[in-house]
Amino acid sequence: LAMAGMVGGAAQAAPVSAAGKSEFVSVKKTHFARKGKTYYIAGANFWYGGYLGSPSGVGERARLRKELDAMKALGINNVRVLAVSEKTEMSSAVRPATTNGPGKYDEDLLAGLDFLVDELGKRDMTVVLYLNNFWQWSGGMTQYLNWFEGTPALDPNVTRDYDDYMAKTARFYANKDAQKEYRGTIKKIVQRVNTINGKPYRDDPVIMSWQLANEPRPGNGKAGDKEKAIYTTWIAETAQYIHELDKNHLVSSGSEGLAGSAQDAKLFMASHSTKHIDYLTYHLWPKNWGWFDSKKPVESWDGAIAKSRDYLNSHIDIAKTLGKPIVLEEFGLDRDGASFDIKAGTSIRDRFYGEIFELVQRRAANGDPIAGWNFWAWGGAGRAANADYWWKQGNDFMGDPPQEEQGLYSVFDSDASSLALIKEHAGKLRALQK
Ligand SMILES: O=C1NC[C@H](CO)[C@@H](O)[C@@H]1O
C-alpha cells in the first residue's frame, strides 16, 4: 500500500486511486505529485472556510457550498484556511474562536472544519490548514503568551506599535508552557476524526498540508542571532512533531519568505532546510511593505513591480538551491483609489495579478520549483456591513480578517474582471499537470 505509515503501531494505509497512485499530495524532488501527475496549486485564501461550515452560530453552510462551487467553476483547486483560533480580548480578532482557553475547544466550530473538508473532497479540492497565527486577528501566539506568561494581549491595531508586538509575540517559540499547549492543540486537530464523514484527518487526502502558523516571524526586523536560532529550532521541531503524528501529509511553515525572516536570506534558508519542512512558502505584499502607494499608483507602480518581480524570482531560486517546491500562497493589492468600496474598480489589482500569474506560469513551464499560487483572498458573497468598513461580530466573513478594513484585499463575486483573470490562469497552470 502506498504511503503506508505506522502511528502507535497501527498501520495507516494511505488511500490510493485505482491506478495505485497516492491520492495524497506528495513532493517528488522539486514538484508536487497527486494521483500520478504533477500538481500545481491554483488556490485561494479562504481563512473563514471552517467558520462557514459550522452547524450553528456563525455557520452558513449554504453560502459555503455556493462559494466552493464558484471557486471550483473558476478552476481553483486549493484553499488555505485557518484551522485554529484563540479567544482573546484583542479588539481586532475574530469572534468566536475554536479555542476558548487552554484545552477548551468549541466543538461546533471544529465541526465546521469537518464540514469544509468533506465539501472540498466532494469537489476534488485540497486544503492547507494553518494551526496558529503570528498576527492578532485570530488570537494566535500572543494569546498563548497571555495565557501562559500572563502578559496582556496588546492589539497592535490599538497600540500602533507593530515592532513591539512582533518582538513580544516571538517569545512564544521558547515558552515551554505555550509550546506544550500548542502541541496539544496540534494533536487534537491532526488526530481528529471528521464528524461529517467519519474519516480520520490523518487519512484524508483532501488535506494537502499542515502549516505551523500564518506568517510566523522570528521577531521584528531587528531580531538577533538568539531569536533566529530559537525560531529555526521551533520550525524544525514542530514540523517533526507533526510528521510523527501523521505520516501521510506534508508540513510547511507559512513563512512569507525574506519579509518574514528579518530580510535575512540565510535565516530563511537555514530555517527551511530541515527535512521536516516539505515545501517552502512565501507571500508578496507590495502595499503592506511600502513598495506601492495606492494613492499614487502611477508614480509607485514601476518600483513596486520591479521589487515584486525580484522577490518572486529570488525565492524560486532559493527553492532551487534547497531542492524543494515553493508556493506563492499569499499576494494581494487593494482596489483602485485605495477604496474599500465594492463598487470601486480593480484595474490596478488586475494588472498586478496578471503580472504575478504570468511570471509564475513562465517559471513553472520552465520546470522551476514554483508550484503555484493562492491569491489573498476570496470574498465571494461577503459584504461589508459598516460605513467605516470595520468588522463587528455577526457581520459577514470575507477575505479580509477583522484586523483590516472589509474590502481591502477581498475578491468579491462581483469582481468579474478579477475572477476572469483567475480562471484564465488557473487553467494555464492546470495544463502543466502531466
Ligand atoms: O497573513 C496575512 N498576510 C497579509 C494579509 C493582508 O494584509 C493579512 O490580512 C494576513 O494577516
Coordinates of C-alpha atoms and ligand atoms in Angstrom, one line a residue:
L1 CA 0.0 0.0 0.0
A2 CA 1.4 3.4 -1.0
M3 CA 2.4 5.7 1.8
A4 CA 1.7 3.1 4.5
G5 CA 2.7 4.6 7.8
M6 CA 2.8 3.4 11.3
V7 CA 1.4 5.5 14.1
G8 CA 1.2 4.0 17.5
G9 CA 1.7 0.6 16.0
A10 CA -1.5 0.6 13.8
A11 CA -0.7 0.6 10.1
Q12 CA -2.1 3.7 8.5
A13 CA -2.9 2.7 4.9
A14 CA -2.9 5.7 2.6
P15 CA -5.8 5.8 0.2
V16 CA -4.7 5.0 -3.3
S17 CA -6.5 5.5 -6.6
A18 CA -7.3 2.6 -8.9
A19 CA -4.1 3.5 -10.7
G20 CA -2.2 2.7 -7.5
K21 CA -1.1 6.3 -7.3
S22 CA -1.3 8.0 -3.9
E23 CA -4.3 10.3 -3.5
F24 CA -2.2 12.4 -1.1
V25 CA -0.2 15.4 -2.4
S26 CA 3.4 14.4 -2.1
V27 CA 6.7 16.0 -3.0
K28 CA 8.7 14.5 -5.9
K29 CA 12.0 16.4 -5.9
T30 CA 11.0 20.0 -6.6
H31 CA 7.4 19.4 -7.6
F32 CA 4.2 18.2 -6.1
A33 CA 2.6 15.0 -7.2
R34 CA -1.0 13.9 -6.8
K35 CA -2.7 10.9 -8.3
G36 CA 0.2 10.1 -10.5
K37 CA 0.6 13.6 -12.1
T38 CA 2.5 16.7 -11.2
Y39 CA 0.2 19.0 -9.1
Y40 CA 0.1 22.8 -9.3
I41 CA -1.8 25.0 -6.9
A42 CA -4.3 27.4 -8.4
G43 CA -5.6 28.5 -5.0
A44 CA -7.5 31.0 -2.9
N45 CA -7.0 32.1 0.7
F46 CA -10.3 31.4 2.4
W47 CA -9.4 31.8 6.1
Y48 CA -13.0 31.6 7.3
G49 CA -14.0 28.4 5.4
G50 CA -14.3 26.4 8.6
Y51 CA -16.4 29.1 10.2
L52 CA -18.9 29.0 7.4
G53 CA -19.1 25.2 7.8
S54 CA -20.2 25.3 11.5
P55 CA -23.7 23.7 12.1
S56 CA -24.8 26.7 14.3
G57 CA -23.9 30.2 15.3
V58 CA -21.7 31.7 12.6
G59 CA -22.2 28.8 10.3
E60 CA -23.6 29.4 6.8
R61 CA -23.4 26.0 5.1
A62 CA -25.5 27.1 2.1
R63 CA -23.1 30.0 1.5
L64 CA -20.1 27.8 1.9
R65 CA -21.4 25.3 -0.7
K66 CA -22.0 28.3 -3.1
E67 CA -18.6 29.7 -2.5
L68 CA -16.9 26.4 -3.1
D69 CA -18.9 25.8 -6.3
A70 CA -17.9 29.3 -7.5
M71 CA -14.2 28.6 -6.8
K72 CA -14.4 25.2 -8.4
A73 CA -16.0 26.7 -11.5
L74 CA -13.0 29.1 -11.8
G75 CA -10.6 26.1 -11.7
I76 CA -9.5 26.9 -8.2
N77 CA -8.2 23.6 -6.8
N78 CA -6.9 24.5 -3.3
V79 CA -7.9 26.7 -0.4
R80 CA -5.7 27.9 2.5
V81 CA -7.7 28.0 5.7
L82 CA -7.4 29.0 9.4
A83 CA -7.8 25.8 11.4
V84 CA -7.4 27.2 15.0
S85 CA -8.2 30.5 16.6
E86 CA -7.9 31.6 20.3
K87 CA -10.4 33.6 22.3
T88 CA -8.8 36.9 23.1
E89 CA -9.6 40.4 24.3
M90 CA -7.8 41.9 21.4
S91 CA -10.4 44.0 19.6
S92 CA -9.5 43.2 16.0
A93 CA -9.7 39.4 16.4
V94 CA -12.3 37.1 15.0
R95 CA -15.1 36.0 17.4
P96 CA -16.0 33.3 18.3
A97 CA -12.8 31.2 18.5
T98 CA -12.2 27.5 18.1
T99 CA -10.3 27.6 21.4
N100 CA -11.9 29.4 24.4
G101 CA -9.0 28.7 26.7
P102 CA -6.2 26.1 27.2
G103 CA -7.7 22.7 26.2
K104 CA -11.2 24.2 25.8
Y105 CA -12.4 23.8 22.3
D106 CA -15.6 24.9 20.5
E107 CA -16.8 21.6 19.0
D108 CA -19.3 23.4 16.8
L109 CA -16.5 25.5 15.1
L110 CA -14.4 22.4 14.8
A111 CA -17.3 20.6 13.2
G112 CA -17.3 23.5 10.7
L113 CA -13.8 22.4 9.7
D114 CA -15.1 18.9 9.3
F115 CA -17.9 20.1 7.0
L116 CA -15.5 22.2 4.9
V117 CA -13.0 19.3 4.5
D118 CA -15.9 17.0 3.5
E119 CA -17.3 19.5 0.9
L120 CA -13.8 20.1 -0.5
G121 CA -13.5 16.3 -1.0
K122 CA -16.7 16.3 -3.0
R123 CA -15.2 18.9 -5.3
D124 CA -11.7 17.2 -5.6
M125 CA -10.2 20.3 -4.0
T126 CA -7.4 20.3 -1.4
V127 CA -6.7 22.4 1.7
V128 CA -3.8 23.8 3.6
L129 CA -4.6 24.2 7.3
Y130 CA -2.7 26.6 9.4
L131 CA -2.6 25.8 13.1
N132 CA -1.6 29.2 14.6
N133 CA -1.1 32.8 13.7
F134 CA 1.7 35.3 14.3
W135 CA -0.9 38.1 14.0
Q136 CA -3.6 39.1 16.4
W137 CA -6.7 38.6 14.1
S138 CA -7.3 35.1 15.4
G139 CA -5.7 35.4 18.9
G140 CA -2.7 33.5 17.9
M141 CA 0.7 33.3 19.5
T142 CA 0.2 36.5 21.5
Q143 CA -2.9 34.9 23.1
Y144 CA -0.9 31.9 24.2
L145 CA 1.5 34.3 25.9
N146 CA -1.4 35.9 27.7
W147 CA -2.5 32.5 28.9
F148 CA 1.0 31.3 30.0
E149 CA 3.1 34.5 30.6
G150 CA 0.2 36.5 32.0
T151 CA 1.2 39.4 29.8
P152 CA -1.6 41.5 28.3
A153 CA -2.5 40.6 24.7
L154 CA -2.0 44.0 23.2
D155 CA -3.6 44.5 19.8
P156 CA -1.1 46.3 17.5
N157 CA -4.1 48.0 15.8
V158 CA -4.6 49.7 19.1
T159 CA -1.0 50.3 20.2
R160 CA 0.1 51.1 16.6
D161 CA 3.4 49.6 17.7
Y162 CA 3.9 46.6 15.4
D163 CA 7.7 46.4 16.2
D164 CA 7.0 45.9 19.9
Y165 CA 4.2 43.5 19.1
M166 CA 6.4 41.3 16.9
A167 CA 9.3 41.2 19.3
K168 CA 7.0 40.2 22.2
T169 CA 5.0 37.7 20.1
A170 CA 8.2 35.8 19.2
R171 CA 8.6 34.9 22.8
F172 CA 6.0 32.2 22.0
Y173 CA 8.6 29.9 20.5
A174 CA 10.7 29.5 23.6
N175 CA 7.8 29.5 26.1
K176 CA 7.6 25.9 27.3
D177 CA 4.0 26.1 28.6
A178 CA 2.8 27.8 25.5
Q179 CA 4.5 25.1 23.3
K180 CA 3.0 22.3 25.4
E181 CA -0.5 23.7 24.9
Y182 CA 0.2 24.4 21.2
R183 CA 1.3 20.8 20.6
G184 CA -1.8 19.6 22.5
T185 CA -3.9 21.6 20.1
I186 CA -1.9 20.3 17.1
K187 CA -2.5 16.8 18.3
K188 CA -6.2 17.5 18.8
I189 CA -6.6 18.7 15.2
V190 CA -4.2 16.3 13.4
Q191 CA -5.7 13.3 15.1
R192 CA -9.3 14.5 14.7
V193 CA -11.9 12.2 13.2
N194 CA -14.2 14.1 10.8
T195 CA -17.7 14.2 12.4
I196 CA -19.3 14.5 9.0
N197 CA -17.8 11.6 7.1
G198 CA -16.1 9.6 9.8
K199 CA -12.7 9.9 8.2
P200 CA -9.6 10.5 10.4
Y201 CA -8.0 13.7 9.1
R202 CA -4.7 11.8 9.1
D203 CA -6.1 9.5 6.4
D204 CA -7.8 12.2 4.3
P205 CA -6.0 13.2 1.1
V206 CA -8.2 16.4 0.9
I207 CA -5.7 17.8 3.4
M208 CA -2.6 18.8 1.4
S209 CA -0.5 20.2 4.2
W210 CA -0.4 21.1 7.9
Q211 CA 1.0 24.6 8.3
L212 CA 2.7 25.7 11.6
A213 CA 1.2 29.1 11.6
N214 CA 0.1 32.0 9.4
E215 CA 3.2 34.2 8.8
P216 CA 5.5 33.1 11.7
R217 CA 8.3 35.6 12.1
P218 CA 11.5 35.3 14.3
G219 CA 10.6 38.7 15.9
N220 CA 10.8 42.1 14.3
G221 CA 13.3 43.4 11.8
K222 CA 15.9 43.7 14.5
A223 CA 15.7 40.0 15.5
G224 CA 19.2 38.9 16.7
D225 CA 21.0 35.6 16.5
K226 CA 19.4 34.2 19.6
E227 CA 15.8 34.9 18.3
K228 CA 16.8 33.5 14.9
A229 CA 18.2 30.3 16.5
I230 CA 15.1 29.8 18.6
Y231 CA 12.9 30.3 15.5
T232 CA 14.9 27.9 13.4
T233 CA 14.7 25.2 16.1
W234 CA 11.0 25.8 16.6
I235 CA 10.2 25.3 12.9
A236 CA 12.2 22.0 12.7
E237 CA 11.0 20.5 16.0
T238 CA 7.3 21.4 15.4
A239 CA 7.3 20.1 11.9
Q240 CA 8.9 16.9 13.1
Y241 CA 6.3 16.6 15.8
I242 CA 3.5 16.9 13.2
H243 CA 5.2 14.2 11.0
E244 CA 5.3 11.9 14.0
L245 CA 1.6 12.3 14.4
D246 CA 0.7 12.0 10.7
K247 CA 2.7 10.0 8.1
N248 CA 0.6 11.0 5.2
H249 CA 0.6 14.8 4.9
L250 CA 3.1 17.5 4.0
V251 CA 4.2 20.1 6.5
S252 CA 5.0 23.7 5.7
S253 CA 5.8 26.8 7.8
G254 CA 3.5 29.5 6.5
S255 CA 6.5 31.9 6.2
E256 CA 6.4 35.0 4.0
G257 CA 10.0 34.4 2.8
L258 CA 12.6 37.1 3.4
A259 CA 9.9 39.6 4.6
G260 CA 9.1 37.2 7.4
S261 CA 12.7 36.3 8.1
A262 CA 14.0 39.8 9.1
Q263 CA 15.2 40.2 5.5
D264 CA 17.8 37.5 6.2
A265 CA 18.1 35.1 3.3
K266 CA 20.4 32.9 5.3
L267 CA 17.8 32.6 8.0
F268 CA 15.0 31.8 5.6
M269 CA 17.2 29.0 4.0
A270 CA 18.5 27.7 7.3
S271 CA 15.1 27.6 8.9
H272 CA 13.6 25.8 5.9
S273 CA 16.4 23.3 5.0
T274 CA 15.2 20.9 7.7
K275 CA 13.9 17.6 6.2
H276 CA 10.7 18.1 8.3
I277 CA 9.6 21.0 6.1
D278 CA 8.4 19.5 2.9
Y279 CA 8.0 22.7 0.8
L280 CA 8.6 26.4 1.0
T281 CA 6.0 29.2 1.2
Y282 CA 6.2 32.9 0.5
H283 CA 3.9 35.9 0.4
L284 CA 4.0 39.1 -1.6
W285 CA 2.6 42.4 -0.2
P286 CA 3.8 45.5 -2.1
K287 CA 1.4 47.8 -0.3
N288 CA 1.9 46.4 3.2
W289 CA 5.7 46.6 2.7
G290 CA 5.7 50.2 1.4
W291 CA 6.7 49.4 -2.1
F292 CA 3.4 50.5 -3.6
D293 CA 1.4 53.7 -2.8
S294 CA -2.2 53.0 -3.8
K295 CA -2.9 56.7 -3.6
K296 CA -0.1 57.4 -6.1
P297 CA -0.4 54.3 -8.3
V298 CA 1.3 55.8 -11.4
E299 CA 4.3 57.1 -9.5
S300 CA 4.8 54.0 -7.5
W301 CA 3.9 51.2 -9.9
D302 CA 7.3 50.7 -11.7
G303 CA 9.3 50.5 -8.5
A304 CA 6.7 48.2 -6.9
I305 CA 6.5 45.8 -9.8
A306 CA 10.3 45.7 -10.1
K307 CA 10.7 44.8 -6.4
S308 CA 7.8 42.3 -6.7
R309 CA 9.4 40.5 -9.7
D310 CA 12.7 40.4 -7.9
Y311 CA 11.0 39.0 -4.8
L312 CA 9.2 36.4 -6.8
N313 CA 12.2 35.2 -8.7
S314 CA 14.8 35.2 -5.9
H315 CA 12.6 32.9 -3.8
I316 CA 12.2 30.5 -6.7
D317 CA 15.9 30.5 -6.9
I318 CA 16.3 29.7 -3.2
A319 CA 13.8 26.8 -3.7
K320 CA 16.1 25.5 -6.4
T321 CA 19.1 25.7 -4.1
L322 CA 17.2 23.9 -1.3
G323 CA 15.7 21.4 -3.8
K324 CA 12.1 21.9 -2.6
P325 CA 8.9 23.2 -4.2
I326 CA 7.8 26.7 -3.2
V327 CA 4.2 28.1 -3.3
L328 CA 3.3 31.8 -3.5
E329 CA 0.5 31.3 -1.0
E330 CA -0.5 34.9 -0.5
F331 CA -0.4 38.0 -2.6
G332 CA -2.8 41.0 -3.0
L333 CA -3.3 44.6 -3.8
D334 CA -6.1 47.0 -3.0
R335 CA -8.9 48.4 -5.2
D336 CA -8.5 51.5 -7.4
G337 CA -8.1 54.7 -5.4
A338 CA -7.3 52.7 -2.3
S339 CA -11.0 52.3 -1.9
F340 CA -12.7 49.6 0.3
D341 CA -15.9 50.1 -1.6
I342 CA -17.0 47.0 -3.6
K343 CA -18.1 49.4 -6.4
A344 CA -14.6 50.7 -6.8
G345 CA -12.6 49.4 -9.8
T346 CA -9.9 46.7 -9.7
S347 CA -7.9 47.7 -12.8
I348 CA -4.6 48.1 -10.9
R349 CA -5.1 44.9 -8.9
D350 CA -6.0 43.0 -12.1
R351 CA -2.8 44.3 -13.7
F352 CA -0.8 43.2 -10.6
Y353 CA -2.5 39.8 -10.5
G354 CA -1.7 39.4 -14.2
E355 CA 2.0 40.1 -13.7
I356 CA 2.2 37.6 -10.9
F357 CA 0.3 34.9 -12.8
E358 CA 2.5 35.3 -15.9
L359 CA 5.8 35.2 -14.0
V360 CA 4.7 32.1 -12.1
Q361 CA 3.4 30.4 -15.2
R362 CA 6.6 31.2 -17.1
R363 CA 8.9 29.8 -14.4
A364 CA 6.7 26.8 -13.8
A365 CA 6.5 26.0 -17.5
N366 CA 10.3 26.2 -17.5
G367 CA 10.4 23.4 -14.9
D368 CA 11.4 25.7 -12.0
P369 CA 10.2 24.7 -8.5
I370 CA 7.4 27.2 -8.3
A371 CA 4.3 25.0 -7.6
G372 CA 1.6 27.6 -7.9
W373 CA -0.2 30.4 -6.1
N374 CA -3.0 31.3 -3.7
F375 CA -4.4 34.9 -4.0
W376 CA -5.4 36.7 -0.9
A377 CA -8.3 36.5 -0.6
W378 CA -11.7 35.1 -1.5
G379 CA -14.5 37.5 -0.5
G380 CA -17.2 35.9 -2.7
A381 CA -20.7 36.9 -1.5
G382 CA -19.4 38.6 1.7
R383 CA -20.4 42.2 2.0
A384 CA -19.1 45.0 4.3
A385 CA -21.7 45.9 6.9
N386 CA -20.5 49.2 8.3
A387 CA -19.8 52.7 6.9
D388 CA -16.2 52.5 8.4
Y389 CA -15.6 49.1 6.8
W390 CA -14.6 47.6 10.1
W391 CA -15.8 44.1 11.1
K392 CA -18.1 43.6 14.0
Q393 CA -19.2 40.2 15.5
G394 CA -22.1 38.9 13.5
N395 CA -21.1 40.6 10.2
D396 CA -20.3 38.6 7.1
F397 CA -16.9 37.0 6.9
M398 CA -14.9 37.8 3.8
G399 CA -11.3 37.7 2.6
D400 CA -10.2 40.4 4.9
P401 CA -9.9 39.3 8.5
P402 CA -11.1 41.6 11.3
Q403 CA -7.9 43.4 11.7
E404 CA -8.3 45.1 8.3
E405 CA -11.0 47.0 6.5
Q406 CA -13.6 44.7 5.0
G407 CA -12.9 45.2 1.3
L408 CA -9.2 45.9 1.4
Y409 CA -8.0 42.9 -0.4
S410 CA -11.1 40.7 -0.9
V411 CA -12.0 39.4 -4.4
F412 CA -15.8 39.5 -4.4
D413 CA -18.2 37.5 -6.6
S414 CA -19.0 40.8 -8.4
D415 CA -15.4 41.5 -9.4
A416 CA -15.9 40.0 -12.8
S417 CA -12.5 41.1 -14.3
S418 CA -10.5 39.7 -11.4
L419 CA -12.4 36.4 -11.5
A420 CA -11.9 36.1 -15.3
L421 CA -8.2 36.6 -14.8
I422 CA -8.1 33.9 -12.0
K423 CA -10.0 31.5 -14.2
E424 CA -7.7 32.1 -17.2
H425 CA -4.5 31.5 -15.2
A426 CA -5.9 28.6 -13.2
G427 CA -6.5 26.9 -16.5
K428 CA -2.9 27.6 -17.7
L429 CA -1.4 26.1 -14.5
R430 CA -3.7 23.1 -14.8
A431 CA -2.4 22.5 -18.3
L432 CA 1.1 21.9 -16.9
Q433 CA -0.1 18.9 -14.9
K434 CA 1.2 15.8 -16.6
Ligands
LIG1 O1 -1.4 36.6 6.5 C1 -1.7 37.8 6.2 N1 -1.0 38.4 5.3 C2 -1.4 39.7 4.7 C3 -2.9 39.9 4.8 C4 -3.2 41.2 4.2 O2 -2.6 42.3 4.8 C5 -3.3 39.8 6.3 O3 -4.6 40.0 6.4 C6 -2.9 38.4 6.9 O4 -2.6 38.5 8.2

